Amino acid sequence: MEWIGVIGIIVGLVFFVIAALKGWNVLITSVVTAVIIAVTNGMGIADAMLGAKSSYVTGLASFVQKNLLIFVGAAILGEYIDKSGAAKSIAQAIVGKVGTKSPYLVLLAIAAVGAILTYAGISMFVAMFALIPLARPIFKECNIPWHLFCAAWSLAACSFTMAMIPGVPAIAWINAANGCGVSMTAAPILGIVGSIIAIVVSCIYIKFALKRAQAKGETYEITAADSEAAEQKETPSLFMSLLPLILLIVIIIAGSQLGVANVVYIGMIVAVVVSMIVFNKYIPSQRDTMGNGAKNALGPALFTSAAVGVGTVAAASVGYEAIFNMPGGTYVSAATMAAVLGGVMGSGSGAVGIIAQNFLEPYLATGCDPAALAKIIATAATIGGALPNSGAMFGMLAAMGLNHGNSYKHIAAISIGAGLCALIVMIVLANLGVA
């Protein structure tokens, strides 16, 4: 029965991915997927879907309970950063320092802006939408092919700020850290070393991609979006733009070191309140800004929770044990499971949510370092979540006006390639007892 259960889990998750690629609603397909897993594993459908323990609804509800306010807080803060023009102010300041004469430095500057925003906990989609209007005229002036924006953005938002760098308030890392019972700044050596490797490898690739594009004679192509990018508005000063982000980062890092409970929530509240005050004159409506931010959080939170519900059913199945018993030691096994689950689900944060609630206990029981385990699981899951079937990849490329054919290669090289380089070194260090 065990092998039938394994096949059922695989078939169910493959269906989940294909249905998502076809545009089916995640809530509907997650229910169907959970039923497929339950039936092939000899589970009672009612218990698997509605039971009081280890069921679809308990998994979904548990994730919402633990993470909804994080999604809402980040989305509201991101809305303030976006609508006030603070993101544009920060970007203009950085680009003003590097100039527009060197296309390579411009790409790194765009990556730096995105990294600052995402490290502060801003949703990658919100930060991306804030940067695109600024980037287009700069790319046009420097005659940089627009598809290279995807390379810069992958380094900024789909690499080291997803889970590696210490203190980052990303959902994947928060779930992994909470699941393993460690602080937000746990495993600092692994995080710093991994981040450095990911950044260096990514920078090398970006330079290579730029030279290859220039050698092919590729240039910036004018599109209808360029007229939208030309719109101007008064923006806050650089200091005011950075203030909420600085406070958020400082509170999270300091609070984690001092062992303050719920430090992410505290940081979010302070950052939002400060944003309400300093950005008041730059936004059309406090009510609409907060309302739109909260509304933008509900979809991602609910869809991720639905995926966690599927994982909860899978974790209670007889086929789970065979998947769990992967060779290679605790860290390799955990990394493999996280990457595979992130890839199959198309969501790194969703995969970590499932693992944190269902799969951690056997790994922790081996006596491994909880901090290292959390860092490796979060990093591996976000690498898997960057595979081409990821819904986030489709949404991101569509927002940029790009597609898999002309731009996914950049995501693959940076999010997956550079990420794997960092992950391998992190696993080696963890096995040596370094965290």
Coordinates of C-alpha atoms in Angstrom, one line a residue:
M1 CA 0.0 0.0 0.0
E2 CA 2.9 2.3 0.7
W3 CA 4.1 2.5 -2.9
I4 CA 0.5 3.2 -4.1
G5 CA 0.4 6.0 -1.5
V6 CA 3.6 7.5 -2.8
I7 CA 2.3 7.4 -6.4
G8 CA -0.9 9.0 -5.1
I9 CA 1.0 11.9 -3.5
I10 CA 3.0 12.4 -6.7
V11 CA 0.0 12.2 -9.0
G12 CA -1.9 14.6 -6.7
L13 CA 0.8 17.2 -6.6
V14 CA 1.5 17.0 -10.3
F15 CA -2.2 17.6 -10.9
F16 CA -2.0 20.5 -8.5
V17 CA 0.8 22.1 -10.5
I18 CA -0.8 21.4 -14.0
A19 CA -4.1 22.8 -12.8
A20 CA -2.4 25.9 -11.5
L21 CA -0.6 26.4 -14.9
K22 CA -4.0 26.1 -16.6
G23 CA -5.3 28.9 -14.4
W24 CA -7.6 27.0 -12.2
N25 CA -8.4 28.4 -8.8
V26 CA -6.0 27.2 -6.1
L27 CA -8.7 26.6 -3.5
I28 CA -10.6 24.3 -5.8
T29 CA -7.5 22.4 -7.0
S30 CA -6.1 22.0 -3.5
V31 CA -9.3 20.3 -2.4
V32 CA -9.2 17.9 -5.4
T33 CA -5.5 17.2 -4.8
A34 CA -6.1 16.4 -1.1
V35 CA -8.9 14.0 -2.1
I36 CA -6.6 12.2 -4.6
I37 CA -4.0 11.8 -1.9
A38 CA -6.5 10.6 0.7
V39 CA -8.1 8.0 -1.7
T40 CA -4.8 6.5 -2.9
N41 CA -3.5 6.3 0.7
G42 CA -6.6 4.5 2.1
M43 CA -7.7 7.5 4.2
G44 CA -11.3 8.3 5.0
I45 CA -12.1 11.3 2.9
A46 CA -14.2 13.0 5.6
D47 CA -11.5 12.6 8.2
A48 CA -8.7 13.7 5.7
M49 CA -10.7 16.8 4.7
L50 CA -12.6 17.8 7.8
G51 CA -11.1 15.9 10.7
A52 CA -10.2 17.7 13.9
K53 CA -6.5 16.6 13.6
S54 CA -4.1 16.5 10.6
S55 CA -6.8 17.3 8.0
Y56 CA -7.0 19.7 5.1
V57 CA -9.0 22.3 7.0
T58 CA -6.9 22.1 10.2
G59 CA -3.7 22.7 8.1
L60 CA -5.3 25.6 6.2
A61 CA -6.7 27.2 9.4
S62 CA -3.4 26.7 11.3
F63 CA -1.4 28.5 8.7
V64 CA -3.9 31.4 8.5
Q65 CA -3.9 31.7 12.3
K66 CA -0.1 31.9 12.4
N67 CA 0.6 34.0 9.4
L68 CA -2.4 36.2 8.3
L69 CA -1.3 39.2 10.2
I70 CA 2.2 39.0 8.8
F71 CA 0.8 39.0 5.2
V72 CA -1.5 41.9 6.0
G73 CA 1.1 44.0 7.8
A74 CA 3.7 43.5 5.0
A75 CA 1.1 44.3 2.3
I76 CA -0.1 47.5 4.1
L77 CA 3.5 48.7 4.6
G78 CA 4.2 47.9 0.9
E79 CA 1.2 49.9 -0.2
Y80 CA 2.4 52.9 1.7
I81 CA 5.9 52.5 0.2
D82 CA 4.4 52.2 -3.2
K83 CA 1.7 54.9 -3.2
S84 CA 3.8 57.5 -1.4
G85 CA 6.6 57.3 -4.0
A86 CA 9.1 56.2 -1.3
A87 CA 10.3 53.3 -3.4
K88 CA 11.0 55.7 -6.3
S89 CA 12.8 58.1 -4.0
I90 CA 15.1 55.4 -2.7
A91 CA 15.8 54.1 -6.2
Q92 CA 16.5 57.6 -7.6
A93 CA 19.1 58.2 -4.8
I94 CA 20.9 54.9 -5.5
V95 CA 20.9 55.4 -9.2
G96 CA 22.0 59.0 -8.7
K97 CA 25.2 57.6 -7.0
V98 CA 26.1 55.1 -9.7
G99 CA 25.0 57.2 -12.7
T100 CA 23.7 55.9 -16.0
K101 CA 27.0 55.5 -17.9
S102 CA 27.7 51.9 -16.9
P103 CA 24.8 49.5 -17.7
Y104 CA 26.3 46.9 -15.4
L105 CA 26.3 49.3 -12.4
V106 CA 22.7 50.3 -13.3
L107 CA 21.6 46.7 -13.1
L108 CA 23.4 46.3 -9.8
A109 CA 21.8 49.5 -8.5
I110 CA 18.3 48.2 -9.4
A111 CA 19.2 44.9 -7.6
A112 CA 20.3 46.9 -4.6
V113 CA 17.1 48.8 -4.4
G114 CA 15.0 45.7 -4.6
A115 CA 17.2 43.9 -2.0
I116 CA 16.7 46.8 0.4
L117 CA 12.9 46.7 0.0
T118 CA 12.6 42.9 0.2
Y119 CA 15.0 42.6 3.1
A120 CA 12.7 45.0 4.9
G121 CA 9.8 42.6 4.4
I122 CA 8.2 44.3 1.5
S123 CA 6.3 41.9 -0.8
M124 CA 8.4 41.2 -3.9
F125 CA 5.4 42.0 -6.1
V126 CA 4.8 45.4 -4.4
A127 CA 8.5 46.3 -4.6
M128 CA 8.7 45.2 -8.2
F129 CA 5.7 47.3 -9.2
A130 CA 7.2 50.3 -7.5
L131 CA 10.5 49.9 -9.3
I132 CA 9.4 49.1 -12.8
P133 CA 8.2 52.7 -13.6
L134 CA 11.6 54.0 -12.5
A135 CA 13.7 51.3 -14.2
R136 CA 12.1 51.7 -17.7
P137 CA 13.4 55.3 -18.4
I138 CA 16.8 54.3 -17.0
F139 CA 17.0 51.2 -19.1
K140 CA 15.9 53.3 -22.1
E141 CA 18.6 55.9 -21.5
C142 CA 21.3 53.3 -21.1
N143 CA 19.9 51.2 -24.0
I144 CA 19.8 48.1 -21.8
P145 CA 17.6 45.2 -23.1
W146 CA 14.5 45.1 -20.8
H147 CA 14.7 41.4 -20.2
L148 CA 17.8 42.0 -18.1
F149 CA 15.6 43.7 -15.6
C150 CA 14.5 40.2 -14.7
A151 CA 18.1 39.3 -13.9
A152 CA 18.6 42.3 -11.6
W153 CA 15.2 41.6 -10.0
S154 CA 16.0 37.9 -9.5
L155 CA 19.1 38.9 -7.5
A156 CA 17.1 41.5 -5.5
A157 CA 14.1 39.5 -4.6
C158 CA 14.4 35.8 -5.5
S159 CA 17.8 35.0 -4.1
F160 CA 19.5 35.8 -0.7
T161 CA 16.6 37.9 0.7
M162 CA 14.2 35.0 0.4
A163 CA 15.7 33.2 3.4
M164 CA 19.5 33.3 3.6
I165 CA 20.5 36.7 5.0
P166 CA 20.1 36.9 8.8
G167 CA 17.0 38.7 10.2
V168 CA 15.0 38.8 6.9
P169 CA 11.3 38.9 7.7
A170 CA 10.4 36.7 4.8
I171 CA 7.5 34.2 5.2
A172 CA 9.7 31.2 4.4
W173 CA 12.3 32.1 6.9
I174 CA 9.8 33.1 9.6
N175 CA 8.0 29.7 9.3
A176 CA 11.3 27.8 9.3
A177 CA 12.7 29.7 12.3
N178 CA 9.4 29.3 14.3
G179 CA 9.1 25.7 13.4
C180 CA 12.6 24.9 14.7
G181 CA 12.3 27.2 17.7
V182 CA 15.1 29.5 16.8
S183 CA 15.4 33.3 16.5
M184 CA 15.1 35.4 13.3
T185 CA 18.9 35.9 13.4
A186 CA 19.8 32.2 13.9
A187 CA 22.6 30.5 12.0
P188 CA 24.3 33.9 11.1
I189 CA 27.4 32.3 9.7
L190 CA 25.5 30.1 7.3
G191 CA 23.3 33.0 6.3
I192 CA 26.1 35.5 5.7
V193 CA 28.3 33.0 3.8
G194 CA 25.4 31.8 1.7
S195 CA 24.4 35.4 0.9
I196 CA 27.9 36.3 -0.2
I197 CA 28.2 33.3 -2.4
A198 CA 24.7 33.9 -4.0
I199 CA 25.5 37.6 -4.6
V200 CA 28.9 37.0 -6.1
V201 CA 27.8 34.2 -8.4
S202 CA 24.7 36.3 -9.4
C203 CA 26.8 39.4 -10.2
I204 CA 29.1 37.3 -12.4
Y205 CA 26.1 36.0 -14.2
I206 CA 24.6 39.4 -14.7
K207 CA 27.8 40.7 -16.2
F208 CA 27.9 37.7 -18.5
A209 CA 24.3 38.1 -19.5
L210 CA 24.8 41.8 -20.2
K211 CA 27.9 41.2 -22.4
R212 CA 26.1 38.4 -24.3
A213 CA 23.1 40.7 -25.0
Q214 CA 25.4 43.5 -26.1
A215 CA 27.3 41.1 -28.4
K216 CA 24.0 40.1 -30.0
G217 CA 23.2 43.7 -30.6
E218 CA 20.2 43.7 -28.3
T219 CA 18.8 47.1 -27.3
Y220 CA 16.0 48.6 -25.3
E221 CA 12.7 48.4 -27.2
I222 CA 10.1 51.1 -26.8
T223 CA 6.7 49.8 -25.5
A224 CA 3.4 51.3 -24.4
A225 CA 4.6 51.0 -20.8
D226 CA 7.1 53.7 -21.4
S227 CA 4.5 56.4 -21.4
E228 CA 3.3 55.2 -18.0
A229 CA 6.8 55.2 -16.6
A230 CA 7.2 58.9 -17.6
E231 CA 4.5 60.0 -15.1
Q232 CA 6.0 62.2 -12.4
K233 CA 4.8 63.0 -8.8
E234 CA 6.3 64.6 -5.7
T235 CA 8.1 62.0 -3.6
P236 CA 9.2 62.0 0.1
S237 CA 12.8 62.7 0.9
L238 CA 15.3 59.8 1.1
F239 CA 15.4 59.9 4.9
M240 CA 11.6 59.8 5.2
S241 CA 11.4 57.0 2.6
L242 CA 14.0 54.9 4.5
L243 CA 12.7 55.6 8.0
P244 CA 9.9 53.0 8.2
L245 CA 12.2 50.3 6.6
I246 CA 15.1 51.1 8.9
L247 CA 12.9 50.9 12.0
L248 CA 11.4 47.6 10.8
I249 CA 14.8 46.1 10.3
V250 CA 16.3 47.4 13.5
I251 CA 13.4 46.3 15.6
I252 CA 13.4 42.8 14.1
I253 CA 17.2 42.4 14.5
A254 CA 17.4 43.9 18.0
G255 CA 14.3 42.2 19.2
S256 CA 15.5 38.8 18.0
Q257 CA 18.8 39.3 19.9
L258 CA 16.9 40.2 23.0
G259 CA 14.5 37.4 22.7
V260 CA 11.4 39.6 22.4
A261 CA 8.3 37.6 21.5
N262 CA 6.4 38.4 18.3
V263 CA 9.1 40.8 17.2
V264 CA 8.0 40.7 13.6
Y265 CA 4.5 41.9 14.5
I266 CA 5.9 44.7 16.6
G267 CA 8.2 45.8 13.8
M268 CA 5.4 45.8 11.3
I269 CA 3.1 47.8 13.5
V270 CA 5.8 50.5 14.2
A271 CA 6.7 50.7 10.5
V272 CA 3.1 51.0 9.4
V273 CA 2.3 53.7 12.0
V274 CA 5.4 55.7 11.1
S275 CA 4.5 55.3 7.4
M276 CA 1.0 56.7 8.1
I277 CA 2.6 59.8 9.6
V278 CA 5.6 60.6 7.3
F279 CA 3.8 59.6 4.1
N280 CA 0.5 61.3 4.9
K281 CA 1.0 64.2 2.4
Y282 CA 2.1 61.9 -0.4
I283 CA -0.8 59.5 -0.5
P284 CA -4.3 60.3 -1.7
S285 CA -6.2 58.5 1.1
Q286 CA -5.1 56.8 4.4
R287 CA -8.3 54.7 4.3
D288 CA -7.8 53.5 0.7
T289 CA -4.1 52.8 1.2
M290 CA -4.6 50.7 4.3
G291 CA -7.7 49.0 2.7
N292 CA -6.0 48.1 -0.5
G293 CA -3.0 46.8 1.3
A294 CA -5.1 44.5 3.5
K295 CA -7.1 43.4 0.5
N296 CA -3.9 42.5 -1.4
A297 CA -2.8 40.3 1.5
L298 CA -5.8 38.0 1.5
G299 CA -5.3 36.2 -1.8
P300 CA -1.7 35.2 -1.2
A301 CA -2.4 34.2 2.4
L302 CA -5.4 32.1 1.5
F303 CA -3.8 30.4 -1.5
T304 CA -0.6 29.5 0.5
S305 CA -2.8 28.2 3.3
A306 CA -4.7 26.0 0.8
A307 CA -1.3 24.5 -0.3
V308 CA -0.5 23.9 3.4
G309 CA -3.8 22.0 3.8
V310 CA -2.7 19.7 1.0
G311 CA 0.6 19.1 2.7
T312 CA -1.1 18.3 6.0
V313 CA -3.1 15.5 4.3
A314 CA 0.0 14.2 2.6
A315 CA 1.9 14.2 5.9
A316 CA -0.8 12.0 7.5
S317 CA -0.6 9.5 4.7
V318 CA 1.2 6.1 4.6
G319 CA 3.1 7.3 1.5
Y320 CA 4.8 10.0 3.5
E321 CA 7.2 7.8 5.4
A322 CA 8.8 6.5 2.2
I323 CA 9.3 10.1 0.9
F324 CA 10.7 11.2 4.2
N325 CA 13.3 8.4 4.4
M326 CA 15.6 9.9 1.8
P327 CA 19.4 9.1 1.9
G328 CA 22.2 11.6 2.5
G329 CA 22.1 12.6 6.2
T330 CA 19.7 14.9 8.0
Y331 CA 20.6 18.2 6.2
V332 CA 20.8 16.7 2.7
S333 CA 17.5 14.8 3.3
A334 CA 15.8 17.9 4.7
A335 CA 17.1 20.1 1.8
T336 CA 16.0 17.5 -0.8
M337 CA 12.5 17.3 0.6
A338 CA 12.2 21.1 0.9
A339 CA 13.4 21.7 -2.6
V340 CA 11.2 19.0 -4.1
L341 CA 8.2 20.1 -2.2
G342 CA 8.9 23.8 -3.1
G343 CA 9.2 22.8 -6.8
V344 CA 6.2 20.6 -7.0
M345 CA 4.0 23.1 -5.2
G346 CA 5.5 26.1 -7.0
S347 CA 5.9 27.9 -3.7
G348 CA 8.9 28.1 -1.4
S349 CA 6.9 29.7 1.5
G350 CA 4.1 27.2 1.1
A351 CA 6.6 24.3 1.2
V352 CA 8.2 25.6 4.4
G353 CA 4.7 26.1 5.9
I354 CA 4.0 22.4 5.3
I355 CA 7.4 21.2 6.5
A356 CA 7.3 23.4 9.6
Q357 CA 3.9 22.0 10.7
N358 CA 4.3 18.4 9.7
F359 CA 7.9 17.2 8.9
L360 CA 10.3 18.8 11.4
E361 CA 10.0 16.5 14.4
P362 CA 11.9 13.5 12.9
Y363 CA 14.7 15.7 11.7
L364 CA 15.0 17.5 15.1
A365 CA 15.0 14.1 16.8
T366 CA 18.3 13.3 15.1
G367 CA 20.1 15.9 17.3
C368 CA 21.0 18.2 14.4
D369 CA 21.4 22.0 15.0
P370 CA 17.9 23.5 14.8
A371 CA 19.3 26.8 13.6
A372 CA 21.2 25.2 10.7
L373 CA 18.2 23.0 9.9
A374 CA 15.9 26.0 9.7
K375 CA 18.2 27.9 7.4
I376 CA 18.8 25.0 5.1
I377 CA 15.2 24.1 4.8
A378 CA 14.1 27.7 4.1
T379 CA 16.8 28.2 1.5
A380 CA 16.2 24.9 -0.3
A381 CA 12.4 25.4 -0.4
T382 CA 12.8 28.9 -2.0
I383 CA 15.2 27.5 -4.6
G384 CA 12.6 24.8 -5.5
G385 CA 9.9 27.4 -5.5
A386 CA 11.7 29.2 -8.4
L387 CA 11.2 26.4 -10.9
P388 CA 9.3 27.4 -14.1
N389 CA 5.9 26.0 -12.8
S390 CA 5.9 28.5 -10.0
G391 CA 2.9 30.8 -10.0
A392 CA 5.0 33.6 -8.7
M393 CA 7.3 33.2 -11.7
F394 CA 4.4 33.5 -14.1
G395 CA 3.0 36.6 -12.3
M396 CA 6.4 38.2 -12.0
L397 CA 7.3 37.8 -15.7
A398 CA 3.8 39.0 -16.8
A399 CA 4.1 42.1 -14.6
M400 CA 7.4 42.9 -16.3
G401 CA 6.0 42.4 -19.8
L402 CA 8.3 39.4 -20.3
N403 CA 7.8 35.6 -20.7
H404 CA 9.6 32.4 -19.9
G405 CA 11.1 32.2 -23.4
N406 CA 13.1 35.4 -23.2
S407 CA 13.7 35.8 -19.4
Y408 CA 13.3 32.6 -17.3
K409 CA 16.9 31.8 -18.0
H410 CA 17.9 34.7 -15.7
I411 CA 15.7 33.3 -12.9
A412 CA 17.2 29.8 -13.4
A413 CA 20.8 31.1 -13.3
I414 CA 20.3 33.3 -10.2
S415 CA 17.5 31.9 -8.1
I416 CA 18.4 28.3 -8.7
G417 CA 22.0 28.2 -10.0
A418 CA 23.5 30.7 -7.6
G419 CA 21.2 29.5 -4.8
L420 CA 22.4 25.9 -5.2
C421 CA 26.0 27.0 -5.0
A422 CA 25.2 28.7 -1.7
L423 CA 23.1 25.8 -0.4
I424 CA 25.8 23.3 -1.0
V425 CA 28.4 25.3 1.0
M426 CA 25.8 25.9 3.8
I427 CA 25.2 22.1 4.1
V428 CA 28.9 21.4 4.2
L429 CA 29.4 24.0 7.0
A430 CA 26.4 22.7 8.9
N431 CA 27.8 19.1 8.8
L432 CA 31.1 20.6 10.2
G433 CA 29.2 22.1 13.1
V434 CA 29.3 25.7 11.8
A435 CA 26.1 27.7 12.0

